[in-house]
């Protein structure tokens, strides 16, 4: 009977359990390290124990929010390990039952008095009550009470028994329990076949832990889509778990498509964490805050590259000054084809002849002015001038060439205006400012030039910033003198280097 009871419970779902720990980072330092037992969670390093405890509690809360709740079909994660309910008191006769659980399944949190570790686990309410310091945060739904007209247990058919919920405090009856294990819970039977990423999870998938993990992830992703506000840290954790689960699924089945899906999930997790760091200003390991950039979303960086490419192909006049003015006007009126401008917006670009350049743009038909170029340069913020660019005005035959809206356009325009109006660039010319803006849009996250930090090819650079290769070295030297470039090396094929720390908030990390 003891063996039958144990085997019946072994077929049920093992309760989840994970631990968040706070340990010293090293001798002679007040820094601490926060680690989580879940393999998808990276460690964090904090400068003090107080900040470490706050980070550990916040990390545990993220996991608790990501769970759909305790599962009624789960049995105690504590098993017989240090559990007052499971361990037999000394001096007493051994009981016939291996497990002595009772009550509904709950999600409990246990912590030590010194605040060095926090553990969350699924267990029964009796074990939670017997564990010192345990706090119940959620309880599985109670089963429906049997009606008075329900038949007795001995009169029920095998089908009725198979659909009856089974709880941890109910042991099999004496009749037939020696040979036939008890049925699994009804909730577990309804879970399959489940779906995740438009894929059906087979009921026969083994191991059972992998099958349950995939089904739970599918539920969590669907629940995340119903959230009123995004939680990028939670989303990154879900994608990381999905990457590991799909990699295991691919190992079991040999399906290459599953492995590729897992790799995409891993990339999505990294992108979500990077976006979270950009929005919150927190570093990936907690050692120091990351750069708080003016443009926070990766989509912004894609839009900047699209505008630079568009202006490079559609500038009506040659030369770097015309390219800079066209770029700034495009960012100002990209969505509607019209926008307000004041004289300071043009005179602050370092152009040698702003009035003549505006007249040329209006003369070739690219720009439409309500008056003269002089009237535009004389306009003040209280009386701006409304400009029109016919090629950017959307209509049925020619829709908007850009995929962003008004709010994003405003952010991109503000970013470009702050970059070219940098205090150390005020005495430089328009070609220097255009090169500075171009380099800010072609960096790695740490400020190294080029998508992979390997530099920018001269062909790409001269297409965005139309200057002669012989004059490019002079512009690079001016940026080094203006504390825009910390280091630079111009060869016959590439420009490599590093932007200074002070301009990193204005940088726009390359999306690839």
mmCIF file of N, CA, C and O in Angstrom, residues 310-372:
data_model
loop_
_atom_site.group_PDB
_atom_site.id
_atom_site.type_symbol
_atom_site.label_atom_id
_atom_site.label_comp_id
_atom_site.label_asym_id
_atom_site.label_seq_id
_atom_site.Cartn_x
_atom_site.Cartn_y
_atom_site.Cartn_z
ATOM 1 N N UNK A 310 17.239 57.746 -46.752
ATOM 2 C CA UNK A 310 16.307 58.464 -47.639
ATOM 3 C C UNK A 310 16.887 59.810 -48.070
ATOM 4 O O UNK A 310 16.846 60.171 -49.257
ATOM 5 N N UNK A 311 17.439 60.554 -47.118
ATOM 6 C CA UNK A 311 17.990 61.871 -47.435
ATOM 7 C C UNK A 311 19.199 61.730 -48.361
ATOM 8 O O UNK A 311 19.417 62.562 -49.249
ATOM 9 N N UNK A 312 20.010 60.674 -48.170
ATOM 10 C CA UNK A 312 21.163 60.473 -49.048
ATOM 11 C C UNK A 312 20.751 60.277 -50.494
ATOM 12 O O UNK A 312 21.492 60.639 -51.418
ATOM 13 N N UNK A 313 19.561 59.722 -50.742
ATOM 14 C CA UNK A 313 19.107 59.463 -52.105
ATOM 15 C C UNK A 313 18.271 60.592 -52.688
ATOM 16 O O UNK A 313 18.128 60.685 -53.915
ATOM 17 N N UNK A 314 17.680 61.456 -51.832
ATOM 18 C CA UNK A 314 16.710 62.439 -52.323
ATOM 19 C C UNK A 314 17.111 63.879 -52.040
ATOM 20 O O UNK A 314 16.282 64.783 -52.161
ATOM 21 N N UNK A 315 18.360 64.144 -51.665
ATOM 22 C CA UNK A 315 18.783 65.532 -51.472
ATOM 23 C C UNK A 315 18.846 66.229 -52.840
ATOM 24 O O UNK A 315 19.539 65.750 -53.747
ATOM 25 N N UNK A 316 18.161 67.359 -53.006
ATOM 26 C CA UNK A 316 18.110 67.982 -54.340
ATOM 27 C C UNK A 316 19.373 68.737 -54.724
ATOM 28 O O UNK A 316 19.587 69.002 -55.912
ATOM 29 N N UNK A 317 20.226 69.078 -53.749
ATOM 30 C CA UNK A 317 21.423 69.867 -54.023
ATOM 31 C C UNK A 317 22.651 69.123 -53.527
ATOM 32 O O UNK A 317 22.583 68.377 -52.543
ATOM 33 N N UNK A 318 23.800 69.332 -54.169
ATOM 34 C CA UNK A 318 25.015 68.650 -53.711
ATOM 35 C C UNK A 318 25.654 69.383 -52.535
ATOM 36 O O UNK A 318 25.313 70.518 -52.211
ATOM 37 N N UNK A 319 26.595 68.692 -51.880
ATOM 38 C CA UNK A 319 27.367 69.308 -50.821
ATOM 39 C C UNK A 319 26.869 68.958 -49.425
ATOM 40 O O UNK A 319 25.688 68.648 -49.222
ATOM 41 N N UNK A 320 27.762 68.994 -48.406
ATOM 42 C CA UNK A 320 27.380 68.643 -47.028
ATOM 43 C C UNK A 320 26.421 69.644 -46.385
ATOM 44 O O UNK A 320 25.604 69.257 -45.555
ATOM 45 N N UNK A 321 26.518 70.927 -46.755
ATOM 46 C CA UNK A 321 25.614 71.912 -46.154
ATOM 47 C C UNK A 321 24.174 71.672 -46.593
ATOM 48 O O UNK A 321 23.245 71.707 -45.771
ATOM 49 N N UNK A 322 23.983 71.429 -47.879
ATOM 50 C CA UNK A 322 22.630 71.116 -48.367
ATOM 51 C C UNK A 322 22.123 69.811 -47.762
ATOM 52 O O UNK A 322 20.927 69.687 -47.441
ATOM 53 N N UNK A 323 23.023 68.849 -47.592
ATOM 54 C CA UNK A 323 22.614 67.575 -46.989
ATOM 55 C C UNK A 323 22.171 67.772 -45.543
ATOM 56 O O UNK A 323 21.148 67.216 -45.120
ATOM 57 N N UNK A 324 22.889 68.562 -44.752
ATOM 58 C CA UNK A 324 22.516 68.787 -43.360
ATOM 59 C C UNK A 324 21.190 69.516 -43.257
ATOM 60 O O UNK A 324 20.317 69.131 -42.453
ATOM 61 N N UNK A 325 20.996 70.584 -44.066
ATOM 62 C CA UNK A 325 19.734 71.327 -43.997
ATOM 63 C C UNK A 325 18.569 70.462 -44.455
ATOM 64 O O UNK A 325 17.482 70.487 -43.848
ATOM 65 N N UNK A 326 18.770 69.666 -45.497
ATOM 66 C CA UNK A 326 17.701 68.772 -45.960
ATOM 67 C C UNK A 326 17.349 67.736 -44.901
ATOM 68 O O UNK A 326 16.172 67.413 -44.694
ATOM 69 N N UNK A 327 18.364 67.210 -44.220
ATOM 70 C CA UNK A 327 18.117 66.222 -43.164
ATOM 71 C C UNK A 327 17.313 66.822 -42.025
ATOM 72 O O UNK A 327 16.337 66.210 -41.551
ATOM 73 N N UNK A 328 17.673 68.013 -41.566
ATOM 74 C CA UNK A 328 16.965 68.630 -40.449
ATOM 75 C C UNK A 328 15.539 69.001 -40.833
ATOM 76 O O UNK A 328 14.603 68.844 -40.032
ATOM 77 N N UNK A 329 15.327 69.494 -42.070
ATOM 78 C CA UNK A 329 13.969 69.816 -42.513
ATOM 79 C C UNK A 329 13.134 68.552 -42.678
ATOM 80 O O UNK A 329 11.934 68.547 -42.362
ATOM 81 N N UNK A 330 13.735 67.462 -43.157
ATOM 82 C CA UNK A 330 13.000 66.207 -43.309
ATOM 83 C C UNK A 330 12.526 65.685 -41.962
ATOM 84 O O UNK A 330 11.393 65.217 -41.819
ATOM 85 N N UNK A 331 13.401 65.751 -40.949
ATOM 86 C CA UNK A 331 13.009 65.299 -39.613
ATOM 87 C C UNK A 331 11.931 66.191 -39.014
ATOM 88 O O UNK A 331 11.127 65.730 -38.193
ATOM 89 N N UNK A 332 11.893 67.456 -39.398
ATOM 90 C CA UNK A 332 10.907 68.368 -38.828
ATOM 91 C C UNK A 332 9.525 68.174 -39.444
ATOM 92 O O UNK A 332 8.513 68.367 -38.753
ATOM 93 N N UNK A 333 9.435 67.788 -40.719
ATOM 94 C CA UNK A 333 8.131 67.741 -41.391
ATOM 95 C C UNK A 333 7.897 66.387 -42.070
ATOM 96 O O UNK A 333 7.206 66.302 -43.088
ATOM 97 N N UNK A 334 8.472 65.304 -41.511
ATOM 98 C CA UNK A 334 8.452 64.002 -42.189
ATOM 99 C C UNK A 334 7.055 63.427 -42.345
ATOM 100 O O UNK A 334 6.738 62.845 -43.379
ATOM 101 N N UNK A 335 6.199 63.534 -41.351
ATOM 102 C CA UNK A 335 4.923 62.815 -41.371
ATOM 103 C C UNK A 335 3.855 63.509 -42.210
ATOM 104 O O UNK A 335 3.186 62.877 -43.035
ATOM 105 N N UNK A 336 3.667 64.809 -42.011
ATOM 106 C CA UNK A 336 2.581 65.525 -42.678
ATOM 107 C C UNK A 336 3.022 66.271 -43.920
ATOM 108 O O UNK A 336 2.184 66.713 -44.715
ATOM 109 N N UNK A 337 4.319 66.474 -44.113
ATOM 110 C CA UNK A 337 4.791 67.256 -45.231
ATOM 111 C C UNK A 337 4.828 68.736 -44.970
ATOM 112 O O UNK A 337 5.309 69.514 -45.802
ATOM 113 N N UNK A 338 4.330 69.172 -43.814
ATOM 114 C CA UNK A 338 4.365 70.572 -43.413
ATOM 115 C C UNK A 338 4.837 70.649 -41.970
ATOM 116 O O UNK A 338 4.666 69.702 -41.183
ATOM 117 N N UNK A 339 5.420 71.778 -41.614
ATOM 118 C CA UNK A 339 5.889 71.963 -40.244
ATOM 119 C C UNK A 339 6.329 73.395 -40.016
ATOM 120 O O UNK A 339 6.587 74.149 -40.968
ATOM 121 N N UNK A 340 6.396 73.766 -38.744
ATOM 122 C CA UNK A 340 6.786 75.123 -38.358
ATOM 123 C C UNK A 340 8.282 75.190 -38.108
ATOM 124 O O UNK A 340 8.883 74.255 -37.553
ATOM 125 N N UNK A 341 8.869 76.310 -38.480
ATOM 126 C CA UNK A 341 10.308 76.519 -38.329
ATOM 127 C C UNK A 341 10.542 77.971 -37.949
ATOM 128 O O UNK A 341 9.785 78.862 -38.362
ATOM 129 N N UNK A 342 11.584 78.229 -37.166
ATOM 130 C CA UNK A 342 11.993 79.588 -36.810
ATOM 131 C C UNK A 342 13.408 79.807 -37.318
ATOM 132 O O UNK A 342 14.118 78.857 -37.679
ATOM 133 N N UNK A 343 13.821 81.066 -37.342
ATOM 134 C CA UNK A 343 15.122 81.383 -37.898
ATOM 135 C C UNK A 343 16.268 80.741 -37.159
ATOM 136 O O UNK A 343 17.267 80.332 -37.764
ATOM 137 N N UNK A 344 16.153 80.586 -35.830
ATOM 138 C CA UNK A 344 17.237 80.006 -35.045
ATOM 139 C C UNK A 344 17.473 78.545 -35.408
ATOM 140 O O UNK A 344 18.595 78.045 -35.278
ATOM 141 N N UNK A 345 16.437 77.831 -35.865
ATOM 142 C CA UNK A 345 16.610 76.442 -36.264
ATOM 143 C C UNK A 345 17.559 76.306 -37.451
ATOM 144 O O UNK A 345 18.219 75.268 -37.616
ATOM 145 N N UNK A 346 17.633 77.332 -38.287
ATOM 146 C CA UNK A 346 18.493 77.287 -39.474
ATOM 147 C C UNK A 346 19.839 77.941 -39.197
ATOM 148 O O UNK A 346 20.892 77.405 -39.570
ATOM 149 N N UNK A 347 19.828 79.086 -38.524
ATOM 150 C CA UNK A 347 21.086 79.795 -38.281
ATOM 151 C C UNK A 347 21.993 79.040 -37.310
ATOM 152 O O UNK A 347 23.207 79.280 -37.282
ATOM 153 N N UNK A 348 21.450 78.135 -36.516
ATOM 154 C CA UNK A 348 22.263 77.377 -35.568
ATOM 155 C C UNK A 348 22.920 76.158 -36.145
ATOM 156 O O UNK A 348 23.518 75.358 -35.409
ATOM 157 N N UNK A 349 22.836 75.951 -37.468
ATOM 158 C CA UNK A 349 23.415 74.767 -38.097
ATOM 159 C C UNK A 349 24.828 75.005 -38.606
ATOM 160 O O UNK A 349 25.453 74.070 -39.128
ATOM 161 N N UNK A 350 25.354 76.223 -38.505
ATOM 162 C CA UNK A 350 26.711 76.507 -38.976
ATOM 163 C C UNK A 350 26.831 76.612 -40.474
ATOM 164 O O UNK A 350 27.901 76.328 -41.031
ATOM 165 N N UNK A 351 25.757 77.006 -41.166
ATOM 166 C CA UNK A 351 25.781 77.134 -42.619
ATOM 167 C C UNK A 351 26.498 78.420 -43.012
ATOM 168 O O UNK A 351 26.383 79.457 -42.348
ATOM 169 N N UNK A 352 27.222 78.381 -44.123
ATOM 170 C CA UNK A 352 27.955 79.572 -44.582
ATOM 171 C C UNK A 352 27.021 80.613 -45.180
ATOM 172 O O UNK A 352 27.235 81.822 -45.010
ATOM 173 N N UNK A 353 25.963 80.201 -45.875
ATOM 174 C CA UNK A 353 24.996 81.125 -46.475
ATOM 175 C C UNK A 353 23.603 80.523 -46.344
ATOM 176 O O UNK A 353 23.054 79.960 -47.301
ATOM 177 N N UNK A 354 22.988 80.607 -45.158
ATOM 178 C CA UNK A 354 21.684 79.964 -44.971
ATOM 179 C C UNK A 354 20.596 80.552 -45.858
ATOM 180 O O UNK A 354 19.749 79.811 -46.360
ATOM 181 N N UNK A 355 20.610 81.860 -46.047
ATOM 182 C CA UNK A 355 19.555 82.464 -46.874
ATOM 183 C C UNK A 355 19.664 81.998 -48.326
ATOM 184 O O UNK A 355 18.652 81.679 -48.976
ATOM 185 N N UNK A 356 20.899 81.979 -48.868
ATOM 186 C CA UNK A 356 21.068 81.522 -50.237
ATOM 187 C C UNK A 356 20.706 80.056 -50.413
ATOM 188 O O UNK A 356 20.127 79.662 -51.434
ATOM 189 N N UNK A 357 21.040 79.215 -49.415
ATOM 190 C CA UNK A 357 20.723 77.787 -49.519
ATOM 191 C C UNK A 357 19.217 77.554 -49.460
ATOM 192 O O UNK A 357 18.676 76.713 -50.205
ATOM 193 N N UNK A 358 18.504 78.286 -48.600
ATOM 194 C CA UNK A 358 17.040 78.173 -48.563
ATOM 195 C C UNK A 358 16.436 78.612 -49.893
ATOM 196 O O UNK A 358 15.465 78.007 -50.377
ATOM 197 N N UNK A 359 17.004 79.677 -50.485
ATOM 198 C CA UNK A 359 16.495 80.117 -51.771
ATOM 199 C C UNK A 359 16.704 79.073 -52.854
ATOM 200 O O UNK A 359 15.843 78.893 -53.729
ATOM 201 N N UNK A 360 17.821 78.388 -52.837
ATOM 202 C CA UNK A 360 18.062 77.337 -53.833
ATOM 203 C C UNK A 360 17.097 76.165 -53.660
ATOM 204 O O UNK A 360 16.606 75.608 -54.657
ATOM 205 N N UNK A 361 16.837 75.761 -52.417
ATOM 206 C CA UNK A 361 15.887 74.672 -52.185
ATOM 207 C C UNK A 361 14.487 75.054 -52.631
ATOM 208 O O UNK A 361 13.730 74.222 -53.159
ATOM 209 N N UNK A 362 14.120 76.325 -52.410
ATOM 210 C CA UNK A 362 12.803 76.784 -52.861
ATOM 211 C C UNK A 362 12.771 76.935 -54.377
ATOM 212 O O UNK A 362 11.750 76.667 -55.026
ATOM 213 N N UNK A 363 13.899 77.349 -54.977
ATOM 214 C CA UNK A 363 13.941 77.538 -56.420
ATOM 215 C C UNK A 363 13.841 76.244 -57.202
ATOM 216 O O UNK A 363 13.257 76.211 -58.298
ATOM 217 N N UNK A 364 14.391 75.155 -56.676
ATOM 218 C CA UNK A 364 14.308 73.868 -57.382
ATOM 219 C C UNK A 364 13.000 73.144 -57.132
ATOM 220 O O UNK A 364 12.769 72.058 -57.674
ATOM 221 N N UNK A 365 12.116 73.706 -56.291
ATOM 222 C CA UNK A 365 10.810 73.115 -56.049
ATOM 223 C C UNK A 365 10.749 72.115 -54.914
ATOM 224 O O UNK A 365 9.676 71.583 -54.605
ATOM 225 N N UNK A 366 11.878 71.828 -54.274
ATOM 226 C CA UNK A 366 11.837 70.863 -53.162
ATOM 227 C C UNK A 366 11.163 71.449 -51.931
ATOM 228 O O UNK A 366 10.487 70.743 -51.191
ATOM 229 N N UNK A 367 11.300 72.759 -51.722
ATOM 230 C CA UNK A 367 10.762 73.443 -50.543
ATOM 231 C C UNK A 367 9.833 74.552 -51.001
ATOM 232 O O UNK A 367 10.109 75.268 -51.967
ATOM 233 N N UNK A 368 8.717 74.699 -50.294
ATOM 234 C CA UNK A 368 7.749 75.760 -50.568
ATOM 235 C C UNK A 368 7.703 76.682 -49.363
ATOM 236 O O UNK A 368 7.386 76.255 -48.247
ATOM 237 N N UNK A 369 8.030 77.971 -49.582
ATOM 238 C CA UNK A 369 8.033 78.981 -48.522
ATOM 239 C C UNK A 369 6.840 79.907 -48.690
ATOM 240 O O UNK A 369 6.492 80.292 -49.823
ATOM 241 N N UNK A 370 6.195 80.313 -47.586
ATOM 242 C CA UNK A 370 5.082 81.272 -47.711
ATOM 243 C C UNK A 370 5.563 82.674 -48.068
ATOM 244 O O UNK A 370 4.789 83.488 -48.570
ATOM 245 N N UNK A 371 6.819 82.958 -47.802
ATOM 246 C CA UNK A 371 7.394 84.255 -48.113
ATOM 247 C C UNK A 371 8.780 84.071 -48.700
ATOM 248 O O UNK A 371 9.027 83.186 -49.507
ATOM 249 N N UNK A 372 9.701 84.908 -48.238
ATOM 250 C CA UNK A 372 11.085 84.812 -48.694
ATOM 251 C C UNK A 372 11.930 84.082 -47.665
ATOM 252 O O UNK A 372 11.502 83.857 -46.522
#
